[in-house]
PDB file of N, CA, C and O in Angstrom:
ATOM      1  N   MET A  78      85.894  77.887 118.934  1.00 55.00           N
ATOM      2  CA  MET A  78      86.068  76.466 119.222  1.00 55.00           C
ATOM      3  C   MET A  78      86.046  76.263 120.739  1.00 55.00           C
ATOM      4  O   MET A  78      86.576  76.891 121.433  1.00 55.00           O
ATOM      5  N   LYS A  79      85.486  75.215 121.038  1.00 74.00           N
ATOM      6  CA  LYS A  79      85.209  74.734 122.471  1.00 74.00           C
ATOM      7  C   LYS A  79      86.414  74.168 123.039  1.00 74.00           C
ATOM      8  O   LYS A  79      87.149  73.293 122.304  1.00 74.00           O
ATOM      9  N   SER A  80      86.838  74.499 124.178  1.00 92.00           N
ATOM     10  CA  SER A  80      88.022  73.925 124.797  1.00 92.00           C
ATOM     11  C   SER A  80      87.621  72.547 125.442  1.00 92.00           C
ATOM     12  O   SER A  80      86.387  72.390 125.845  1.00 92.00           O
ATOM     13  N   LEU A  81      88.478  71.597 125.403  1.00 96.00           N
ATOM     14  CA  LEU A  81      88.176  70.269 125.777  1.00 96.00           C
ATOM     15  C   LEU A  81      88.352  70.106 127.183  1.00 96.00           C
ATOM     16  O   LEU A  81      89.261  70.727 127.812  1.00 96.00           O
ATOM     17  N   SER A  82      87.563  69.267 127.822  1.00 97.00           N
ATOM     18  CA  SER A  82      87.714  68.856 129.192  1.00 97.00           C
ATOM     19  C   SER A  82      88.215  67.428 129.257  1.00 97.00           C
ATOM     20  O   SER A  82      88.375  66.730 128.271  1.00 97.00           O
ATOM     21  N   VAL A  83      88.649  67.029 130.339  1.00 97.00           N
ATOM     22  CA  VAL A  83      89.161  65.629 130.605  1.00 97.00           C
ATOM     23  C   VAL A  83      88.090  64.628 130.300  1.00 97.00           C
ATOM     24  O   VAL A  83      88.385  63.612 129.692  1.00 97.00           O
ATOM     25  N   ALA A  84      86.822  65.047 130.548  1.00 97.00           N
ATOM     26  CA  ALA A  84      85.783  64.102 130.069  1.00 97.00           C
ATOM     27  C   ALA A  84      85.731  63.821 128.568  1.00 97.00           C
ATOM     28  O   ALA A  84      85.441  62.771 128.163  1.00 97.00           O
ATOM     29  N   ASP A  85      86.099  64.910 127.816  1.00 96.00           N
ATOM     30  CA  ASP A  85      86.033  64.681 126.432  1.00 96.00           C
ATOM     31  C   ASP A  85      87.150  63.799 125.892  1.00 96.00           C
ATOM     32  O   ASP A  85      86.914  63.100 124.866  1.00 96.00           O
ATOM     33  N   VAL A  86      88.196  63.411 126.617  1.00 95.00           N
ATOM     34  CA  VAL A  86      89.249  62.465 126.302  1.00 95.00           C
ATOM     35  C   VAL A  86      89.081  61.268 126.975  1.00 95.00           C
ATOM     36  O   VAL A  86      89.221  60.184 126.395  1.00 95.00           O
ATOM     37  N   GLU A  87      88.725  61.241 128.312  1.00 96.00           N
ATOM     38  CA  GLU A  87      88.566  59.964 129.109  1.00 96.00           C
ATOM     39  C   GLU A  87      87.244  59.359 129.078  1.00 96.00           C
ATOM     40  O   GLU A  87      87.055  58.242 129.638  1.00 96.00           O
ATOM     41  N   GLY A  88      86.241  60.175 128.768  1.00 97.00           N
ATOM     42  CA  GLY A  88      84.785  59.705 128.857  1.00 97.00           C
ATOM     43  C   GLY A  88      84.233  60.141 130.120  1.00 97.00           C
ATOM     44  O   GLY A  88      84.784  60.893 130.896  1.00 97.00           O
ATOM     45  N   PRO A  89      82.871  59.910 130.209  1.00 97.00           N
ATOM     46  CA  PRO A  89      82.079  60.312 131.420  1.00 97.00           C
ATOM     47  C   PRO A  89      82.782  59.791 132.712  1.00 97.00           C
ATOM     48  O   PRO A  89      83.417  58.741 132.674  1.00 97.00           O
ATOM     49  N   TRP A  90      82.585  60.491 133.790  1.00 96.00           N
ATOM     50  CA  TRP A  90      83.105  60.149 135.043  1.00 96.00           C
ATOM     51  C   TRP A  90      82.392  58.770 135.512  1.00 96.00           C
ATOM     52  O   TRP A  90      81.156  58.527 135.395  1.00 96.00           O
ATOM     53  N   VAL A  91      83.174  57.864 136.024  1.00 94.00           N
ATOM     54  CA  VAL A  91      82.663  56.508 136.577  1.00 94.00           C
ATOM     55  C   VAL A  91      83.123  56.524 138.095  1.00 94.00           C
ATOM     56  O   VAL A  91      84.299  56.582 138.268  1.00 94.00           O
ATOM     57  N   ASP A  92      82.156  56.544 138.946  1.00 91.00           N
ATOM     58  CA  ASP A  92      82.445  56.438 140.373  1.00 91.00           C
ATOM     59  C   ASP A  92      83.261  55.046 140.735  1.00 91.00           C
ATOM     60  O   ASP A  92      82.761  54.023 140.387  1.00 91.00           O
ATOM     61  N   PRO A  93      84.361  55.350 141.444  1.00 91.00           N
ATOM     62  CA  PRO A  93      85.075  54.130 141.868  1.00 91.00           C
ATOM     63  C   PRO A  93      84.385  53.517 143.154  1.00 91.00           C
ATOM     64  O   PRO A  93      83.396  54.030 143.581  1.00 91.00           O
ATOM     65  N   ASP A  94      84.787  52.270 143.631  1.00 92.00           N
ATOM     66  CA  ASP A  94      84.117  51.664 144.728  1.00 92.00           C
ATOM     67  C   ASP A  94      84.614  52.367 146.146  1.00 92.00           C
ATOM     68  O   ASP A  94      84.256  51.789 147.192  1.00 92.00           O
ATOM     69  N   PHE A  95      85.304  53.327 146.060  1.00 90.00           N
ATOM     70  CA  PHE A  95      85.826  54.023 147.344  1.00 90.00           C
ATOM     71  C   PHE A  95      85.870  55.501 147.012  1.00 90.00           C
ATOM     72  O   PHE A  95      85.663  56.029 145.871  1.00 90.00           O
ATOM     73  N   ASP A  96      86.025  56.320 148.114  1.00 89.00           N
ATOM     74  CA  ASP A  96      86.143  57.700 147.947  1.00 89.00           C
ATOM     75  C   ASP A  96      87.376  58.193 148.665  1.00 89.00           C
ATOM     76  O   ASP A  96      87.817  57.708 149.618  1.00 89.00           O
ATOM     77  N   SER A  97      87.893  59.290 148.179  1.00 92.00           N
ATOM     78  CA  SER A  97      89.144  59.856 148.863  1.00 92.00           C
ATOM     79  C   SER A  97      89.144  61.292 148.369  1.00 92.00           C
ATOM     80  O   SER A  97      88.383  61.812 147.467  1.00 92.00           O
ATOM     81  N   GLY A  98      90.067  62.137 148.919  1.00 89.00           N
ATOM     82  CA  GLY A  98      90.233  63.452 148.493  1.00 89.00           C
ATOM     83  C   GLY A  98      90.607  63.599 147.024  1.00 89.00           C
ATOM     84  O   GLY A  98      90.222  64.496 146.301  1.00 89.00           O
ATOM     85  N   LEU A  99      91.543  62.680 146.562  1.00 91.00           N
ATOM     86  CA  LEU A  99      92.006  62.568 145.210  1.00 91.00           C
ATOM     87  C   LEU A  99      90.760  62.315 144.332  1.00 91.00           C
ATOM     88  O   LEU A  99      90.654  63.159 143.332  1.00 91.00           O
ATOM     89  N   ILE A 100      89.973  61.408 144.588  1.00 93.00           N
ATOM     90  CA  ILE A 100      88.840  61.133 143.790  1.00 93.00           C
ATOM     91  C   ILE A 100      87.796  62.452 143.783  1.00 93.00           C
ATOM     92  O   ILE A 100      87.328  62.709 142.645  1.00 93.00           O
ATOM     93  N   GLU A 101      87.671  63.047 144.929  1.00 93.00           N
ATOM     94  CA  GLU A 101      86.683  64.095 144.848  1.00 93.00           C
ATOM     95  C   GLU A 101      87.225  65.228 143.995  1.00 93.00           C
ATOM     96  O   GLU A 101      86.502  65.815 143.265  1.00 93.00           O
ATOM     97  N   ARG A 102      88.509  65.546 144.081  1.00 91.00           N
ATOM     98  CA  ARG A 102      89.015  66.562 143.327  1.00 91.00           C
ATOM     99  C   ARG A 102      89.060  66.386 141.748  1.00 91.00           C
ATOM    100  O   ARG A 102      88.595  67.116 141.018  1.00 91.00           O
ATOM    101  N   CYS A 103      89.382  65.185 141.467  1.00 94.00           N
ATOM    102  CA  CYS A 103      89.239  64.626 140.134  1.00 94.00           C
ATOM    103  C   CYS A 103      87.688  64.851 139.578  1.00 94.00           C
ATOM    104  O   CYS A 103      87.604  65.293 138.409  1.00 94.00           O
ATOM    105  N   ARG A 104      86.929  64.365 140.338  1.00 96.00           N
ATOM    106  CA  ARG A 104      85.431  64.367 139.922  1.00 96.00           C
ATOM    107  C   ARG A 104      85.076  65.725 139.733  1.00 96.00           C
ATOM    108  O   ARG A 104      84.170  66.089 138.872  1.00 96.00           O
ATOM    109  N   ARG A 105      85.293  66.596 140.777  1.00 95.00           N
ATOM    110  CA  ARG A 105      84.782  68.070 140.682  1.00 95.00           C
ATOM    111  C   ARG A 105      85.103  68.745 139.428  1.00 95.00           C
ATOM    112  O   ARG A 105      84.394  69.492 138.890  1.00 95.00           O
ATOM    113  N   TYR A 106      86.325  68.567 138.886  1.00 96.00           N
ATOM    114  CA  TYR A 106      86.797  69.206 137.737  1.00 96.00           C
ATOM    115  C   TYR A 106      86.824  68.413 136.408  1.00 96.00           C
ATOM    116  O   TYR A 106      87.283  68.893 135.444  1.00 96.00           O
ATOM    117  N   TRP A 107      86.312  67.279 136.513  1.00 97.00           N
ATOM    118  CA  TRP A 107      86.201  66.334 135.279  1.00 97.00           C
ATOM    119  C   TRP A 107      85.748  66.888 133.978  1.00 97.00           C
ATOM    120  O   TRP A 107      86.362  66.800 132.943  1.00 97.00           O
ATOM    121  N   ASN A 108      84.538  67.766 134.158  1.00 97.00           N
ATOM    122  CA  ASN A 108      83.931  68.362 132.895  1.00 97.00           C
ATOM    123  C   ASN A 108      84.320  69.826 132.838  1.00 97.00           C
ATOM    124  O   ASN A 108      83.822  70.554 131.862  1.00 97.00           O
ATOM    125  N   VAL A 109      85.288  70.417 133.451  1.00 97.00           N
ATOM    126  CA  VAL A 109      85.713  71.747 133.402  1.00 97.00           C
ATOM    127  C   VAL A 109      86.726  71.850 132.151  1.00 97.00           C
ATOM    128  O   VAL A 109      87.739  71.022 132.148  1.00 97.00           O
ATOM    129  N   PRO A 110      86.636  72.770 131.186  1.00 97.00           N
ATOM    130  CA  PRO A 110      87.522  72.997 130.199  1.00 97.00           C
ATOM    131  C   PRO A 110      88.934  73.079 130.681  1.00 97.00           C
ATOM    132  O   PRO A 110      89.197  73.699 131.774  1.00 97.00           O
ATOM    133  N   VAL A 111      89.985  72.299 130.222  1.00 96.00           N
ATOM    134  CA  VAL A 111      91.356  72.362 130.545  1.00 96.00           C
ATOM    135  C   VAL A 111      91.770  73.762 130.874  1.00 96.00           C
ATOM    136  O   VAL A 111      92.537  73.986 131.866  1.00 96.00           O
ATOM    137  N   PRO A 112      91.674  74.782 129.947  1.00 94.00           N
ATOM    138  CA  PRO A 112      92.238  76.087 130.272  1.00 94.00           C
ATOM    139  C   PRO A 112      91.577  76.739 131.432  1.00 94.00           C
ATOM    140  O   PRO A 112      92.318  77.645 132.049  1.00 94.00           O
ATOM    141  N   GLU A 113      90.545  76.287 131.968  1.00 94.00           N
ATOM    142  CA  GLU A 113      89.946  76.913 133.138  1.00 94.00           C
ATOM    143  C   GLU A 113      90.321  76.148 134.489  1.00 94.00           C
ATOM    144  O   GLU A 113      89.974  76.590 135.573  1.00 94.00           O
ATOM    145  N   LEU A 114      91.025  75.015 134.277  1.00 94.00           N
ATOM    146  CA  LEU A 114      91.421  74.380 135.628  1.00 94.00           C
ATOM    147  C   LEU A 114      92.468  75.086 136.445  1.00 94.00           C
ATOM    148  O   LEU A 114      93.457  75.734 135.872  1.00 94.00           O
ATOM    149  N   PRO A 115      92.383  75.040 137.752  1.00 92.00           N
ATOM    150  CA  PRO A 115      93.387  75.592 138.498  1.00 92.00           C
ATOM    151  C   PRO A 115      94.630  74.863 138.311  1.00 92.00           C
ATOM    152  O   PRO A 115      94.611  73.597 138.156  1.00 92.00           O
ATOM    153  N   ASN A 116      95.729  75.480 138.657  1.00 89.00           N
ATOM    154  CA  ASN A 116      97.058  74.743 138.534  1.00 89.00           C
ATOM    155  C   ASN A 116      97.076  73.371 139.481  1.00 89.00           C
ATOM    156  O   ASN A 116      97.667  72.492 139.125  1.00 89.00           O
ATOM    157  N   GLU A 117      96.520  73.529 140.667  1.00 89.00           N
ATOM    158  CA  GLU A 117      96.515  72.370 141.545  1.00 89.00           C
ATOM    159  C   GLU A 117      95.888  71.201 140.808  1.00 89.00           C
ATOM    160  O   GLU A 117      96.420  70.089 140.865  1.00 89.00           O
ATOM    161  N   ILE A 118      94.809  71.385 140.103  1.00 92.00           N
ATOM    162  CA  ILE A 118      94.102  70.132 139.566  1.00 92.00           C
ATOM    163  C   ILE A 118      94.878  69.837 138.197  1.00 92.00           C
ATOM    164  O   ILE A 118      95.058  68.585 138.031  1.00 92.00           O
ATOM    165  N   LEU A 119      95.468  70.759 137.565  1.00 92.00           N
ATOM    166  CA  LEU A 119      96.221  70.543 136.331  1.00 92.00           C
ATOM    167  C   LEU A 119      97.346  69.584 136.725  1.00 92.00           C
ATOM    168  O   LEU A 119      97.627  68.417 136.193  1.00 92.00           O
ATOM    169  N   ALA A 120      97.993  70.029 137.887  1.00 89.00           N
ATOM    170  CA  ALA A 120      99.139  69.062 138.363  1.00 89.00           C
ATOM    171  C   ALA A 120      98.769  67.701 138.802  1.00 89.00           C
ATOM    172  O   ALA A 120      99.295  66.751 138.610  1.00 89.00           O
ATOM    173  N   THR A 121      97.560  67.681 139.517  1.00 92.00           N
ATOM    174  CA  THR A 121      96.945  66.372 139.948  1.00 92.00           C
ATOM    175  C   THR A 121      96.763  65.505 138.806  1.00 92.00           C
ATOM    176  O   THR A 121      97.102  64.379 138.663  1.00 92.00           O
ATOM    177  N   TYR A 122      96.052  66.003 137.694  1.00 95.00           N
ATOM    178  CA  TYR A 122      95.864  65.143 136.550  1.00 95.00           C
ATOM    179  C   TYR A 122      97.087  64.679 135.933  1.00 95.00           C
ATOM    180  O   TYR A 122      97.291  63.552 135.470  1.00 95.00           O
ATOM    181  N   LEU A 123      98.156  65.581 135.873  1.00 91.00           N
ATOM    182  CA  LEU A 123      99.368  65.146 135.377  1.00 91.00           C
ATOM    183  C   LEU A 123     100.105  64.132 136.127  1.00 91.00           C
ATOM    184  O   LEU A 123     100.569  63.052 135.568  1.00 91.00           O
ATOM    185  N   ARG A 124     100.058  64.236 137.387  1.00 90.00           N
ATOM    186  CA  ARG A 124     100.660  63.187 138.265  1.00 90.00           C
ATOM    187  C   ARG A 124      99.991  61.858 138.142  1.00 90.00           C
ATOM    188  O   ARG A 124     100.514  60.827 138.255  1.00 90.00           O
ATOM    189  N   GLN A 125      98.579  61.981 137.888  1.00 94.00           N
ATOM    190  CA  GLN A 125      97.844  60.697 137.911  1.00 94.00           C
ATOM    191  C   GLN A 125      97.812  60.058 136.352  1.00 94.00           C
ATOM    192  O   GLN A 125      97.235  59.142 136.138  1.00 94.00           O
ATOM    193  N   ARG A 126      98.451  60.967 135.540  1.00 95.00           N
ATOM    194  CA  ARG A 126      98.464  60.541 133.979  1.00 95.00           C
ATOM    195  C   ARG A 126      97.087  60.349 133.402  1.00 95.00           C
ATOM    196  O   ARG A 126      96.805  59.616 132.693  1.00 95.00           O
ATOM    197  N   ILE A 127      96.273  61.445 133.845  1.00 96.00           N
ATOM    198  CA  ILE A 127      94.846  61.475 133.415  1.00 96.00           C
ATOM    199  C   ILE A 127      94.831  62.495 132.182  1.00 96.00           C
ATOM    200  O   ILE A 127      95.169  63.597 132.396  1.00 96.00           O
ATOM    201  N   ALA A 128      94.183  62.070 131.064  1.00 96.00           N
ATOM    202  CA  ALA A 128      94.271  62.881 129.881  1.00 96.00           C
ATOM    203  C   ALA A 128      95.516  63.550 129.726  1.00 96.00           C
ATOM    204  O   ALA A 128      95.595  64.792 129.342  1.00 96.00           O
ATOM    205  N   PHE A 129      96.611  62.856 129.909  1.00 94.00           N
ATOM    206  CA  PHE A 129      97.997  63.567 129.749  1.00 94.00           C
ATOM    207  C   PHE A 129      98.301  64.234 128.516  1.00 94.00           C
ATOM    208  O   PHE A 129      98.827  65.398 128.491  1.00 94.00           O
ATOM    209  N   GLN A 130      97.908  63.777 127.381  1.00 95.00           N
ATOM    210  CA  GLN A 130      98.105  64.445 126.024  1.00 95.00           C
ATOM    211  C   GLN A 130      97.298  65.769 125.937  1.00 95.00           C
ATOM    212  O   GLN A 130      97.771  66.689 125.175  1.00 95.00           O
ATOM    213  N   LEU A 131      96.250  65.913 126.703  1.00 95.00           N
ATOM    214  CA  LEU A 131      95.446  67.041 126.759  1.00 95.00           C
ATOM    215  C   LEU A 131      95.984  68.091 127.756  1.00 95.00           C
ATOM    216  O   LEU A 131      96.072  69.322 127.505  1.00 95.00           O
ATOM    217  N   VAL A 132      96.347  67.694 128.965  1.00 94.00           N
ATOM    218  CA  VAL A 132      96.782  68.658 130.006  1.00 94.00           C
ATOM    219  C   VAL A 132      98.070  69.006 129.957  1.00 94.00           C
ATOM    220  O   VAL A 132      98.535  70.206 130.254  1.00 94.00           O
ATOM    221  N   MET A 133      99.042  68.206 129.408  1.00 94.00           N
ATOM    222  CA  MET A 133     100.533  68.583 129.337  1.00 94.00           C
ATOM    223  C   MET A 133     100.718  69.723 128.540  1.00 94.00           C
ATOM    224  O   MET A 133     101.539  70.666 128.958  1.00 94.00           O
ATOM    225  N   PRO A 134     100.128  70.104 127.391  1.00 94.00           N
ATOM    226  CA  PRO A 134     100.405  71.352 126.660  1.00 94.00           C
ATOM    227  C   PRO A 134      99.905  72.493 127.436  1.00 94.00           C
ATOM    228  O   PRO A 134     100.629  73.600 127.391  1.00 94.00           O
ATOM    229  N   GLU A 135      98.871  72.396 128.125  1.00 92.00           N
ATOM    230  CA  GLU A 135      98.351  73.506 128.995  1.00 92.00           C
ATOM    231  C   GLU A 135      99.355  73.825 130.127  1.00 92.00           C
ATOM    232  O   GLU A 135      99.657  75.021 130.464  1.00 92.00           O
ATOM    233  N   ALA A 136      99.784  72.783 130.735  1.00 90.00           N
ATOM    234  CA  ALA A 136     100.803  72.954 131.768  1.00 90.00           C
ATOM    235  C   ALA A 136     102.159  73.612 131.293  1.00 90.00           C
ATOM    236  O   ALA A 136     102.604  74.556 131.865  1.00 90.00           O
ATOM    237  N   ARG A 137     102.541  73.185 130.146  1.00 91.00           N
ATOM    238  CA  ARG A 137     103.681  73.752 129.471  1.00 91.00           C
ATOM    239  C   ARG A 137     103.589  75.147 129.217  1.00 91.00           C
ATOM    240  O   ARG A 137     104.357  76.123 129.450  1.00 91.00           O
ATOM    241  N   LYS A 138     102.379  75.543 128.686  1.00 92.00           N
ATOM    242  CA  LYS A 138     102.027  76.897 128.374  1.00 92.00           C
ATOM    243  C   LYS A 138     102.088  77.721 129.579  1.00 92.00           C
ATOM    244  O   LYS A 138     102.744  78.963 129.643  1.00 92.00           O
ATOM    245  N   ARG A 139     101.588  77.276 130.759  1.00 87.00           N
ATOM    246  CA  ARG A 139     101.547  78.003 131.959  1.00 87.00           C
ATOM    247  C   ARG A 139     102.929  78.249 132.524  1.00 87.00           C
ATOM    248  O   ARG A 139     103.213  79.216 133.135  1.00 87.00           O
ATOM    249  N   LEU A 140     103.696  77.069 132.514  1.00 85.00           N
ATOM    250  CA  LEU A 140     105.023  77.414 132.909  1.00 85.00           C
ATOM    251  C   LEU A 140     105.862  78.231 132.121  1.00 85.00           C
ATOM    252  O   LEU A 140     106.589  79.110 132.821  1.00 85.00           O
ATOM    253  N   GLU A 141     105.673  78.256 130.856  1.00 87.00           N
ATOM    254  CA  GLU A 141     106.503  79.183 130.113  1.00 87.00           C
ATOM    255  C   GLU A 141     105.982  80.535 130.324  1.00 87.00           C
ATOM    256  O   GLU A 141     106.813  81.561 130.238  1.00 87.00           O
ATOM    257  N   ALA A 142     104.760  80.884 130.523  1.00 82.00           N
ATOM    258  CA  ALA A 142     104.260  82.059 130.926  1.00 82.00           C
ATOM    259  C   ALA A 142     104.548  82.598 132.291  1.00 82.00           C
ATOM    260  O   ALA A 142     104.119  83.719 132.607  1.00 82.00           O
ATOM    261  N   GLY A 143     104.819  81.620 133.214  1.00 78.00           N
ATOM    262  CA  GLY A 143     104.995  81.937 134.639  1.00 78.00           C
ATOM    263  C   GLY A 143     103.728  82.113 135.310  1.00 78.00           C
ATOM    264  O   GLY A 143     103.683  82.894 136.233  1.00 78.00           O
ATOM    265  N   PHE A 144     102.639  81.580 134.783  1.00 68.00           N
ATOM    266  CA  PHE A 144     101.345  81.703 135.356  1.00 68.00           C
ATOM    267  C   PHE A 144     101.290  80.950 136.820  1.00 68.00           C
ATOM    268  O   PHE A 144     101.550  79.872 136.895  1.00 68.00           O
ATOM    269  N   ASP A 145     100.727  81.779 137.688  1.00 71.00           N
ATOM    270  CA  ASP A 145     100.612  81.320 139.033  1.00 71.00           C
ATOM    271  C   ASP A 145      99.386  81.732 139.520  1.00 71.00           C
ATOM    272  O   ASP A 145      98.931  82.951 139.674  1.00 71.00           O
ATOM    273  N   ASP A 146      98.476  80.817 139.874  1.00 66.00           N
ATOM    274  CA  ASP A 146      97.137  81.185 140.509  1.00 66.00           C
ATOM    275  C   ASP A 146      96.934  80.908 142.042  1.00 66.00           C
ATOM    276  O   ASP A 146      95.851  80.865 142.460  1.00 66.00           O
ATOM    277  N   ASP A 147      98.065  80.605 142.606  1.00 65.00           N
ATOM    278  CA  ASP A 147      98.060  80.336 144.055  1.00 65.00           C
ATOM    279  C   ASP A 147      97.278  79.143 144.500  1.00 65.00           C
ATOM    280  O   ASP A 147      97.014  79.116 145.710  1.00 65.00           O
ATOM    281  N   SER A 148      97.060  78.265 143.675  1.00 60.00           N
ATOM    282  CA  SER A 148      96.289  77.071 144.078  1.00 60.00           C
ATOM    283  C   SER A 148      97.159  75.907 144.258  1.00 60.00           C
ATOM    284  O   SER A 148      96.712  74.875 144.810  1.00 60.00           O
ATOM    285  N   GLU A 149      98.412  75.973 144.104  1.00 57.00           N
ATOM    286  CA  GLU A 149      99.383  74.960 144.389  1.00 57.00           C
ATOM    287  C   GLU A 149      99.384  74.439 145.844  1.00 57.00           C
ATOM    288  O   GLU A 149      99.199  75.314 146.808  1.00 57.00           O
ATOM    289  N   ILE A 150      99.520  73.194 146.129  1.00 54.00           N
ATOM    290  CA  ILE A 150      99.580  72.666 147.523  1.00 54.00           C
ATOM    291  C   ILE A 150     100.877  73.133 148.143  1.00 54.00           C
ATOM    292  O   ILE A 150     100.888  73.457 149.294  1.00 54.00           O
ATOM    293  N   TYR A 151     101.864  73.115 147.412  1.00 53.00           N
ATOM    294  CA  TYR A 151     103.142  73.531 147.921  1.00 53.00           C
ATOM    295  C   TYR A 151     103.988  74.311 146.850  1.00 53.00           C
ATOM    296  O   TYR A 151     103.640  74.181 145.610  1.00 53.00           O
ATOM    297  N   ASP A 152     104.942  75.114 147.226  1.00 54.00           N
ATOM    298  CA  ASP A 152     105.623  75.983 146.162  1.00 54.00           C
ATOM    299  C   ASP A 152     106.298  75.026 145.188  1.00 54.00           C
ATOM    300  O   ASP A 152     106.910  74.095 145.560  1.00 54.00           O
ATOM    301  N   GLY A 153     106.235  75.598 143.894  1.00 51.00           N
ATOM    302  CA  GLY A 153     106.966  74.848 142.915  1.00 51.00           C
ATOM    303  C   GLY A 153     106.212  73.530 142.416  1.00 51.00           C
ATOM    304  O   GLY A 153     106.733  72.679 141.830  1.00 51.00           O
ATOM    305  N   GLU A 154     104.905  73.428 142.928  1.00 47.00           N
ATOM    306  CA  GLU A 154     104.236  71.986 142.504  1.00 47.00           C
ATOM    307  C   GLU A 154     104.091  71.775 141.096  1.00 47.00           C
ATOM    308  O   GLU A 154     104.286  70.605 140.740  1.00 47.00           O
ATOM    309  N   PRO A 155     103.789  72.732 140.316  1.00 46.00           N
ATOM    310  CA  PRO A 155     103.452  72.235 138.885  1.00 46.00           C
ATOM    311  C   PRO A 155     104.735  71.552 138.318  1.00 46.00           C
ATOM    312  O   PRO A 155     105.848  71.973 138.501  1.00 46.00           O
ATOM    313  N   PRO A 156     104.498  70.480 137.659  1.00 45.00           N
ATOM    314  CA  PRO A 156     105.520  69.557 137.147  1.00 45.00           C
ATOM    315  C   PRO A 156     106.270  70.199 136.070  1.00 45.00           C
ATOM    316  O   PRO A 156     105.677  70.990 135.344  1.00 45.00           O
ATOM    317  N   LYS A 157     107.536  69.873 136.000  1.00 40.00           N
ATOM    318  CA  LYS A 157     108.292  70.428 134.860  1.00 40.00           C
ATOM    319  C   LYS A 157     107.929  69.675 133.544  1.00 40.00           C
ATOM    320  O   LYS A 157     107.810  68.424 133.696  1.00 40.00           O
ATOM    321  N   PRO A 158     107.811  70.357 132.387  1.00 39.00           N
ATOM    322  CA  PRO A 158     107.449  69.614 131.209  1.00 39.00           C
ATOM    323  C   PRO A 158     108.575  68.738 130.696  1.00 39.00           C
ATOM    324  O   PRO A 158     109.725  68.824 131.019  1.00 39.00           O
TER     325      PRO A 158
END
């Protein structure tokens, strides 16, 4: 079974009228299957409430497993479920 990406839930990426670091990070990982996302991007999507129902179970699984990929911007960044 194929793992879903944010694009599978939210639809294709649509460029906004402006650019920022947040926009670039979201765009870069939009089509990546959620289990393959770095923790930093998973946390970003959660904070922005992007595909929340898809990314939250993955975040919870990683927190329970103590999974750390050193991609967090600051210590303890992944949100608590």
